[in-house]
Amino acid sequence: MKLVSWNVNGLRACLGKGFLDYFHSAGADYVCLQETKMQPGQAEVETPGYRVWWHSAVKKGYSGTAVFARREPLSVAYGIGQEAFEGEGRVITLDTGDFYLVNCYTPNAQRDLARLQYRMDWEDAFRAYLLSLDEKKPVVLCGDLNVAHREIDLKNPKSNENNAGFTPQEREKIGLLLDSGFVDTFRLLHPDARDAYSWWSYMYGARARNAGWRIDYFLVSRRLADCVREANIRSEVLGSDHCPVELVLAL
């Protein structure tokens, strides 16, 4: 089974930059998108053979997630069940039968860490949500988690200390999630891989220089770790300031 996660930074724009070429060539069973920045019906996305579920933000042109699936899920849920975190279209959960697939676009702490406390509250609520799912069946979490966990996960860790996405608080929260029973699939298969990034700033030619961050993940419940066959970062795929990340499971 193949799964894809991609922050497209505006699906309507990405459609004009080769999105469908990658989508069809990937041949995935599930494709999870973040930062779609659109409402259903604002663009025609031709993906025959797939059903799609949208979770758009109330604010137009902001945030939003979507899941394309070849298989009909048992159920689909939106959000994490807490009103304080509704309205931004950040989470879609599919019960695939074998596992819960959770597609997430984590809130950014923002410049000057203006939203760091909101982010911390989100992290606690989201971890509780994931653990409640994990009690029932295994979880596959994917998405833009807006954090580089370790220094190896970004090009310039020293100069980015205390910047959004690399604060001690955010790094501690993803560490706590992993310690709660989840596995970072990329690091499971590529523990020492360097210069492996999934996001690059549009400024200063960062992508050409590969001065990036790894902030897009597939995490799985620890009991699925033996099922992980591939965990890839498709840095050659353009169309967004993020690239797709892929997971292959043998279930």
PDB file of C-alpha atoms in Angstrom:
ATOM      1  CA  MET A   1       0.000   0.000   0.000  1.00  0.00           C
ATOM      2  CA  LYS A   2       1.359   3.398  -0.984  1.00  0.00           C
ATOM      3  CA  LEU A   3       0.514   6.700   0.670  1.00  0.00           C
ATOM      4  CA  VAL A   4       1.520  10.234  -0.271  1.00  0.00           C
ATOM      5  CA  SER A   5       1.473  13.446   1.739  1.00  0.00           C
ATOM      6  CA  TRP A   6       2.075  16.875   0.208  1.00  0.00           C
ATOM      7  CA  ASN A   7       1.657  20.450   1.374  1.00  0.00           C
ATOM      8  CA  VAL A   8       0.712  21.973  -1.976  1.00  0.00           C
ATOM      9  CA  ASN A   9       0.700  25.601  -0.746  1.00  0.00           C
ATOM     10  CA  GLY A  10      -2.461  26.339  -2.703  1.00  0.00           C
ATOM     11  CA  LEU A  11      -3.878  23.531  -4.811  1.00  0.00           C
ATOM     12  CA  ARG A  12      -5.212  25.831  -7.515  1.00  0.00           C
ATOM     13  CA  ALA A  13      -1.719  27.207  -8.084  1.00  0.00           C
ATOM     14  CA  CYS A  14      -0.142  23.757  -7.856  1.00  0.00           C
ATOM     15  CA  LEU A  15      -2.504  22.417 -10.529  1.00  0.00           C
ATOM     16  CA  GLY A  16      -0.763  24.776 -12.948  1.00  0.00           C
ATOM     17  CA  LYS A  17       2.661  23.526 -11.888  1.00  0.00           C
ATOM     18  CA  GLY A  18       2.416  19.823 -12.632  1.00  0.00           C
ATOM     19  CA  PHE A  19       0.350  18.558  -9.695  1.00  0.00           C
ATOM     20  CA  LEU A  20      -1.648  16.076 -11.751  1.00  0.00           C
ATOM     21  CA  ASP A  21       1.455  14.755 -13.490  1.00  0.00           C
ATOM     22  CA  TYR A  22       2.899  13.756 -10.145  1.00  0.00           C
ATOM     23  CA  PHE A  23      -0.445  12.593  -8.756  1.00  0.00           C
ATOM     24  CA  HIS A  24      -1.049  10.117 -11.561  1.00  0.00           C
ATOM     25  CA  SER A  25       2.555   8.927 -11.750  1.00  0.00           C
ATOM     26  CA  ALA A  26       2.658   8.241  -7.994  1.00  0.00           C
ATOM     27  CA  GLY A  27      -0.026   5.568  -8.235  1.00  0.00           C
ATOM     28  CA  ALA A  28      -0.845   5.925  -4.542  1.00  0.00           C
ATOM     29  CA  ASP A  29      -3.732   4.369  -2.690  1.00  0.00           C
ATOM     30  CA  TYR A  30      -4.109   7.508  -0.572  1.00  0.00           C
ATOM     31  CA  VAL A  31      -2.969  11.062  -1.314  1.00  0.00           C
ATOM     32  CA  CYS A  32      -3.184  13.534   1.561  1.00  0.00           C
ATOM     33  CA  LEU A  33      -2.840  17.251   0.892  1.00  0.00           C
ATOM     34  CA  GLN A  34      -2.308  20.164   3.212  1.00  0.00           C
ATOM     35  CA  GLU A  35      -2.681  23.905   2.718  1.00  0.00           C
ATOM     36  CA  THR A  36      -5.159  23.438  -0.124  1.00  0.00           C
ATOM     37  CA  LYS A  37      -6.319  27.062   0.310  1.00  0.00           C
ATOM     38  CA  MET A  38      -9.601  26.418  -1.477  1.00  0.00           C
ATOM     39  CA  GLN A  39     -13.214  25.398  -1.097  1.00  0.00           C
ATOM     40  CA  PRO A  40     -14.629  22.360  -2.932  1.00  0.00           C
ATOM     41  CA  GLY A  41     -15.693  23.363  -6.407  1.00  0.00           C
ATOM     42  CA  GLN A  42     -13.195  26.207  -6.789  1.00  0.00           C
ATOM     43  CA  ALA A  43     -11.052  24.059  -9.080  1.00  0.00           C
ATOM     44  CA  GLU A  44     -11.569  20.966 -11.171  1.00  0.00           C
ATOM     45  CA  VAL A  45      -9.224  18.219 -10.032  1.00  0.00           C
ATOM     46  CA  GLU A  46      -9.355  15.279 -12.421  1.00  0.00           C
ATOM     47  CA  THR A  47      -8.488  12.168 -10.441  1.00  0.00           C
ATOM     48  CA  PRO A  48     -10.532   9.270 -11.880  1.00  0.00           C
ATOM     49  CA  GLY A  49     -10.596   6.241  -9.622  1.00  0.00           C
ATOM     50  CA  TYR A  50     -10.366   8.314  -6.460  1.00  0.00           C
ATOM     51  CA  ARG A  51     -12.903   9.731  -4.048  1.00  0.00           C
ATOM     52  CA  VAL A  52     -11.964  12.984  -2.356  1.00  0.00           C
ATOM     53  CA  TRP A  53     -12.817  14.489   1.005  1.00  0.00           C
ATOM     54  CA  TRP A  54     -12.219  18.178   1.654  1.00  0.00           C
ATOM     55  CA  HIS A  55     -11.841  20.006   4.951  1.00  0.00           C
ATOM     56  CA  SER A  56     -11.607  23.676   4.093  1.00  0.00           C
ATOM     57  CA  ALA A  57     -10.995  26.573   6.437  1.00  0.00           C
ATOM     58  CA  VAL A  58     -13.801  29.015   7.094  1.00  0.00           C
ATOM     59  CA  LYS A  59     -11.432  31.766   5.958  1.00  0.00           C
ATOM     60  CA  LYS A  60     -11.146  31.545   2.189  1.00  0.00           C
ATOM     61  CA  GLY A  61      -7.677  31.026   0.709  1.00  0.00           C
ATOM     62  CA  TYR A  62      -6.281  29.748   4.008  1.00  0.00           C
ATOM     63  CA  SER A  63      -5.131  26.389   5.369  1.00  0.00           C
ATOM     64  CA  GLY A  64      -7.302  23.378   4.464  1.00  0.00           C
ATOM     65  CA  THR A  65      -6.732  19.670   3.911  1.00  0.00           C
ATOM     66  CA  ALA A  66      -7.937  17.006   1.476  1.00  0.00           C
ATOM     67  CA  VAL A  67      -7.649  13.237   1.108  1.00  0.00           C
ATOM     68  CA  PHE A  68      -7.922  11.323  -2.178  1.00  0.00           C
ATOM     69  CA  ALA A  69      -8.546   7.600  -1.727  1.00  0.00           C
ATOM     70  CA  ARG A  70      -8.892   4.638  -4.053  1.00  0.00           C
ATOM     71  CA  ARG A  71     -10.638   2.658  -1.337  1.00  0.00           C
ATOM     72  CA  GLU A  72     -13.897   3.530   0.367  1.00  0.00           C
ATOM     73  CA  PRO A  73     -13.214   4.144   4.074  1.00  0.00           C
ATOM     74  CA  LEU A  74     -15.423   2.845   6.856  1.00  0.00           C
ATOM     75  CA  SER A  75     -15.841   6.413   8.091  1.00  0.00           C
ATOM     76  CA  VAL A  76     -14.483   9.942   7.719  1.00  0.00           C
ATOM     77  CA  ALA A  77     -14.128  12.485  10.522  1.00  0.00           C
ATOM     78  CA  TYR A  78     -13.128  16.147  10.476  1.00  0.00           C
ATOM     79  CA  GLY A  79     -11.195  18.010  13.159  1.00  0.00           C
ATOM     80  CA  ILE A  80     -10.159  16.646  16.544  1.00  0.00           C
ATOM     81  CA  GLY A  81     -13.388  17.164  18.421  1.00  0.00           C
ATOM     82  CA  GLN A  82     -12.446  20.364  20.232  1.00  0.00           C
ATOM     83  CA  GLU A  83     -14.151  23.610  19.371  1.00  0.00           C
ATOM     84  CA  ALA A  84     -11.066  25.699  20.148  1.00  0.00           C
ATOM     85  CA  PHE A  85      -9.324  24.138  17.148  1.00  0.00           C
ATOM     86  CA  GLU A  86     -12.144  24.108  14.637  1.00  0.00           C
ATOM     87  CA  GLY A  87     -12.586  26.375  11.627  1.00  0.00           C
ATOM     88  CA  GLU A  88      -9.133  26.038  10.027  1.00  0.00           C
ATOM     89  CA  GLY A  89      -9.616  22.716   8.220  1.00  0.00           C
ATOM     90  CA  ARG A  90      -6.545  21.111   9.718  1.00  0.00           C
ATOM     91  CA  VAL A  91      -7.375  17.428  10.219  1.00  0.00           C
ATOM     92  CA  ILE A  92      -9.175  14.694   8.283  1.00  0.00           C
ATOM     93  CA  THR A  93      -9.306  11.132   9.656  1.00  0.00           C
ATOM     94  CA  LEU A  94     -10.230   8.096   7.558  1.00  0.00           C
ATOM     95  CA  ASP A  95     -10.942   4.727   9.124  1.00  0.00           C
ATOM     96  CA  THR A  96      -9.499   2.488   6.416  1.00  0.00           C
ATOM     97  CA  GLY A  97     -10.368  -0.711   8.261  1.00  0.00           C
ATOM     98  CA  ASP A  98      -6.742  -1.674   8.864  1.00  0.00           C
ATOM     99  CA  PHE A  99      -5.746   1.626  10.459  1.00  0.00           C
ATOM    100  CA  TYR A 100      -6.767   5.223  11.014  1.00  0.00           C
ATOM    101  CA  LEU A 101      -5.250   7.558   8.433  1.00  0.00           C
ATOM    102  CA  VAL A 102      -4.883  11.037   9.917  1.00  0.00           C
ATOM    103  CA  ASN A 103      -4.006  13.904   7.583  1.00  0.00           C
ATOM    104  CA  CYS A 104      -2.818  16.957   9.523  1.00  0.00           C
ATOM    105  CA  TYR A 105      -1.702  20.508   8.834  1.00  0.00           C
ATOM    106  CA  THR A 106      -0.275  21.652  12.159  1.00  0.00           C
ATOM    107  CA  PRO A 107      -0.657  25.340  13.116  1.00  0.00           C
ATOM    108  CA  ASN A 108       2.478  27.419  12.598  1.00  0.00           C
ATOM    109  CA  ALA A 109       3.863  29.227  15.639  1.00  0.00           C
ATOM    110  CA  GLN A 110       4.340  32.227  13.314  1.00  0.00           C
ATOM    111  CA  ARG A 111       6.882  35.006  13.191  1.00  0.00           C
ATOM    112  CA  ASP A 112       7.910  36.260  16.632  1.00  0.00           C
ATOM    113  CA  LEU A 113       6.194  33.116  17.990  1.00  0.00           C
ATOM    114  CA  ALA A 114       2.911  35.015  18.155  1.00  0.00           C
ATOM    115  CA  ARG A 115       0.946  31.751  18.031  1.00  0.00           C
ATOM    116  CA  LEU A 116       3.258  29.542  20.074  1.00  0.00           C
ATOM    117  CA  GLN A 117       0.859  29.113  23.000  1.00  0.00           C
ATOM    118  CA  TYR A 118      -1.960  28.172  20.624  1.00  0.00           C
ATOM    119  CA  ARG A 119       0.437  25.700  19.053  1.00  0.00           C
ATOM    120  CA  MET A 120       1.315  24.202  22.434  1.00  0.00           C
ATOM    121  CA  ASP A 121      -2.363  23.801  23.321  1.00  0.00           C
ATOM    122  CA  TRP A 122      -2.968  22.218  19.921  1.00  0.00           C
ATOM    123  CA  GLU A 123      -0.108  19.760  20.417  1.00  0.00           C
ATOM    124  CA  ASP A 124      -1.539  18.504  23.686  1.00  0.00           C
ATOM    125  CA  ALA A 125      -5.059  18.176  22.300  1.00  0.00           C
ATOM    126  CA  PHE A 126      -3.878  16.532  19.086  1.00  0.00           C
ATOM    127  CA  ARG A 127      -1.691  14.019  20.920  1.00  0.00           C
ATOM    128  CA  ALA A 128      -4.649  13.067  23.106  1.00  0.00           C
ATOM    129  CA  TYR A 129      -6.763  12.637  19.970  1.00  0.00           C
ATOM    130  CA  LEU A 130      -4.172  10.376  18.335  1.00  0.00           C
ATOM    131  CA  LEU A 131      -3.794   8.266  21.458  1.00  0.00           C
ATOM    132  CA  SER A 132      -7.553   7.820  21.670  1.00  0.00           C
ATOM    133  CA  LEU A 133      -7.516   6.475  18.107  1.00  0.00           C
ATOM    134  CA  ASP A 134      -4.489   4.301  18.788  1.00  0.00           C
ATOM    135  CA  GLU A 135      -6.380   2.539  21.570  1.00  0.00           C
ATOM    136  CA  LYS A 136      -8.795   1.210  18.926  1.00  0.00           C
ATOM    137  CA  LYS A 137      -6.506   0.401  16.000  1.00  0.00           C
ATOM    138  CA  PRO A 138      -3.134   1.505  14.606  1.00  0.00           C
ATOM    139  CA  VAL A 139      -2.667   5.062  13.336  1.00  0.00           C
ATOM    140  CA  VAL A 140      -0.858   6.414  10.284  1.00  0.00           C
ATOM    141  CA  LEU A 141      -0.322  10.153  10.745  1.00  0.00           C
ATOM    142  CA  CYS A 142       0.901  12.259   7.854  1.00  0.00           C
ATOM    143  CA  GLY A 143       1.214  15.894   7.016  1.00  0.00           C
ATOM    144  CA  ASP A 144       3.034  19.143   7.488  1.00  0.00           C
ATOM    145  CA  LEU A 145       3.745  19.044  11.217  1.00  0.00           C
ATOM    146  CA  ASN A 146       5.591  22.378  11.072  1.00  0.00           C
ATOM    147  CA  VAL A 147       8.548  21.242  13.158  1.00  0.00           C
ATOM    148  CA  ALA A 148      12.049  19.974  12.483  1.00  0.00           C
ATOM    149  CA  HIS A 149      12.590  17.447  15.240  1.00  0.00           C
ATOM    150  CA  ARG A 150      16.384  17.226  15.399  1.00  0.00           C
ATOM    151  CA  GLU A 151      19.330  19.293  14.196  1.00  0.00           C
ATOM    152  CA  ILE A 152      19.864  16.798  11.369  1.00  0.00           C
ATOM    153  CA  ASP A 153      16.406  17.778  10.078  1.00  0.00           C
ATOM    154  CA  LEU A 154      17.326  21.255   8.890  1.00  0.00           C
ATOM    155  CA  LYS A 155      20.255  22.849   7.124  1.00  0.00           C
ATOM    156  CA  ASN A 156      21.068  25.608   9.601  1.00  0.00           C
ATOM    157  CA  PRO A 157      20.026  24.519  13.091  1.00  0.00           C
ATOM    158  CA  LYS A 158      22.149  26.968  15.051  1.00  0.00           C
ATOM    159  CA  SER A 159      20.862  30.088  13.308  1.00  0.00           C
ATOM    160  CA  ASN A 160      17.266  28.835  13.546  1.00  0.00           C
ATOM    161  CA  GLU A 161      17.175  28.092  17.247  1.00  0.00           C
ATOM    162  CA  ASN A 162      14.018  29.639  18.736  1.00  0.00           C
ATOM    163  CA  ASN A 163      12.548  30.330  15.301  1.00  0.00           C
ATOM    164  CA  ALA A 164       9.070  28.985  14.541  1.00  0.00           C
ATOM    165  CA  GLY A 165       9.346  25.304  13.736  1.00  0.00           C
ATOM    166  CA  PHE A 166      12.557  24.793  15.699  1.00  0.00           C
ATOM    167  CA  THR A 167      11.805  26.063  19.179  1.00  0.00           C
ATOM    168  CA  PRO A 168      12.632  23.820  22.148  1.00  0.00           C
ATOM    169  CA  GLN A 169       8.920  23.733  22.954  1.00  0.00           C
ATOM    170  CA  GLU A 170       7.885  22.439  19.520  1.00  0.00           C
ATOM    171  CA  ARG A 171      10.712  19.930  19.372  1.00  0.00           C
ATOM    172  CA  GLU A 172       9.796  18.665  22.817  1.00  0.00           C
ATOM    173  CA  LYS A 173       6.185  18.111  21.746  1.00  0.00           C
ATOM    174  CA  ILE A 174       7.048  15.960  18.732  1.00  0.00           C
ATOM    175  CA  GLY A 175       9.488  14.052  20.916  1.00  0.00           C
ATOM    176  CA  LEU A 176       6.695  13.455  23.405  1.00  0.00           C
ATOM    177  CA  LEU A 177       4.426  12.197  20.630  1.00  0.00           C
ATOM    178  CA  LEU A 178       7.077   9.748  19.464  1.00  0.00           C
ATOM    179  CA  ASP A 179       7.657   8.615  23.038  1.00  0.00           C
ATOM    180  CA  SER A 180       3.904   8.018  23.337  1.00  0.00           C
ATOM    181  CA  GLY A 181       4.078   5.135  20.884  1.00  0.00           C
ATOM    182  CA  PHE A 182       4.733   6.501  17.395  1.00  0.00           C
ATOM    183  CA  VAL A 183       7.588   6.038  14.929  1.00  0.00           C
ATOM    184  CA  ASP A 184       9.044   8.542  12.454  1.00  0.00           C
ATOM    185  CA  THR A 185       9.110   6.315   9.377  1.00  0.00           C
ATOM    186  CA  PHE A 186      11.779   8.272   7.511  1.00  0.00           C
ATOM    187  CA  ARG A 187      14.197   8.064  10.425  1.00  0.00           C
ATOM    188  CA  LEU A 188      13.267   4.417  10.951  1.00  0.00           C
ATOM    189  CA  LEU A 189      14.667   3.571   7.519  1.00  0.00           C
ATOM    190  CA  HIS A 190      17.168   6.417   7.126  1.00  0.00           C
ATOM    191  CA  PRO A 191      18.427   7.170  10.644  1.00  0.00           C
ATOM    192  CA  ASP A 192      21.515   9.118   9.598  1.00  0.00           C
ATOM    193  CA  ALA A 193      20.404  10.653   6.289  1.00  0.00           C
ATOM    194  CA  ARG A 194      21.491  14.265   5.980  1.00  0.00           C
ATOM    195  CA  ASP A 195      20.401  16.998   3.572  1.00  0.00           C
ATOM    196  CA  ALA A 196      16.990  15.290   3.346  1.00  0.00           C
ATOM    197  CA  TYR A 197      14.436  18.082   3.407  1.00  0.00           C
ATOM    198  CA  SER A 198      10.799  18.565   2.447  1.00  0.00           C
ATOM    199  CA  TRP A 199      10.422  22.368   2.644  1.00  0.00           C
ATOM    200  CA  TRP A 200      12.525  25.253   1.384  1.00  0.00           C
ATOM    201  CA  SER A 201      11.951  28.971   1.728  1.00  0.00           C
ATOM    202  CA  TYR A 202      11.196  30.814  -1.485  1.00  0.00           C
ATOM    203  CA  MET A 203      13.864  33.352  -0.443  1.00  0.00           C
ATOM    204  CA  TYR A 204      17.584  33.439  -1.234  1.00  0.00           C
ATOM    205  CA  GLY A 205      17.506  30.499  -3.650  1.00  0.00           C
ATOM    206  CA  ALA A 206      17.092  28.108  -0.733  1.00  0.00           C
ATOM    207  CA  ARG A 207      15.839  25.199  -2.784  1.00  0.00           C
ATOM    208  CA  ALA A 208      18.615  25.439  -5.347  1.00  0.00           C
ATOM    209  CA  ARG A 209      21.090  25.382  -2.461  1.00  0.00           C
ATOM    210  CA  ASN A 210      19.095  22.674  -0.644  1.00  0.00           C
ATOM    211  CA  ALA A 211      18.949  24.845   2.449  1.00  0.00           C
ATOM    212  CA  GLY A 212      15.783  23.243   3.718  1.00  0.00           C
ATOM    213  CA  TRP A 213      13.854  21.717   6.599  1.00  0.00           C
ATOM    214  CA  ARG A 214      12.260  18.308   7.050  1.00  0.00           C
ATOM    215  CA  ILE A 215       8.856  19.203   8.462  1.00  0.00           C
ATOM    216  CA  ASP A 216       6.600  16.809   6.501  1.00  0.00           C
ATOM    217  CA  TYR A 217       6.202  13.392   8.069  1.00  0.00           C
ATOM    218  CA  PHE A 218       4.667   9.973   8.112  1.00  0.00           C
ATOM    219  CA  LEU A 219       4.420   8.722  11.689  1.00  0.00           C
ATOM    220  CA  VAL A 220       2.930   5.314  12.455  1.00  0.00           C
ATOM    221  CA  SER A 221       1.889   3.490  15.582  1.00  0.00           C
ATOM    222  CA  ARG A 222       4.856   1.521  16.856  1.00  0.00           C
ATOM    223  CA  ARG A 223       3.116  -1.781  16.135  1.00  0.00           C
ATOM    224  CA  LEU A 224       3.129  -0.879  12.420  1.00  0.00           C
ATOM    225  CA  ALA A 225       6.877  -0.286  12.304  1.00  0.00           C
ATOM    226  CA  ASP A 226       7.590  -3.757  10.917  1.00  0.00           C
ATOM    227  CA  CYS A 227       5.187  -3.026   8.038  1.00  0.00           C
ATOM    228  CA  VAL A 228       7.185  -0.024   6.780  1.00  0.00           C
ATOM    229  CA  ARG A 229       8.902  -0.859   3.499  1.00  0.00           C
ATOM    230  CA  GLU A 230       9.728   2.558   2.039  1.00  0.00           C
ATOM    231  CA  ALA A 231       9.749   6.135   3.334  1.00  0.00           C
ATOM    232  CA  ASN A 232      10.817   8.598   0.672  1.00  0.00           C
ATOM    233  CA  ILE A 233      11.164  12.346   0.231  1.00  0.00           C
ATOM    234  CA  ARG A 234      10.524  13.353  -3.387  1.00  0.00           C
ATOM    235  CA  SER A 235      12.595  16.518  -3.423  1.00  0.00           C
ATOM    236  CA  GLU A 236      12.766  16.555  -7.221  1.00  0.00           C
ATOM    237  CA  VAL A 237       8.995  17.126  -7.483  1.00  0.00           C
ATOM    238  CA  LEU A 238       8.245  20.818  -7.929  1.00  0.00           C
ATOM    239  CA  GLY A 239       4.995  22.779  -7.715  1.00  0.00           C
ATOM    240  CA  SER A 240       5.115  23.965  -4.099  1.00  0.00           C
ATOM    241  CA  ASP A 241       7.608  25.149  -1.519  1.00  0.00           C
ATOM    242  CA  HIS A 242       7.166  21.648  -0.042  1.00  0.00           C
ATOM    243  CA  CYS A 243       7.736  18.373  -1.846  1.00  0.00           C
ATOM    244  CA  PRO A 244       5.744  15.164  -1.479  1.00  0.00           C
ATOM    245  CA  VAL A 245       6.717  12.515   1.045  1.00  0.00           C
ATOM    246  CA  GLU A 246       5.795   8.887   0.457  1.00  0.00           C
ATOM    247  CA  LEU A 247       5.221   5.797   2.557  1.00  0.00           C
ATOM    248  CA  VAL A 248       4.911   2.167   1.450  1.00  0.00           C
ATOM    249  CA  LEU A 249       3.380  -0.300   3.920  1.00  0.00           C
ATOM    250  CA  ALA A 250       3.107  -4.086   3.673  1.00  0.00           C
ATOM    251  CA  LEU A 251      -0.110  -4.933   5.515  1.00  0.00           C
TER     252      LEU A 251
END
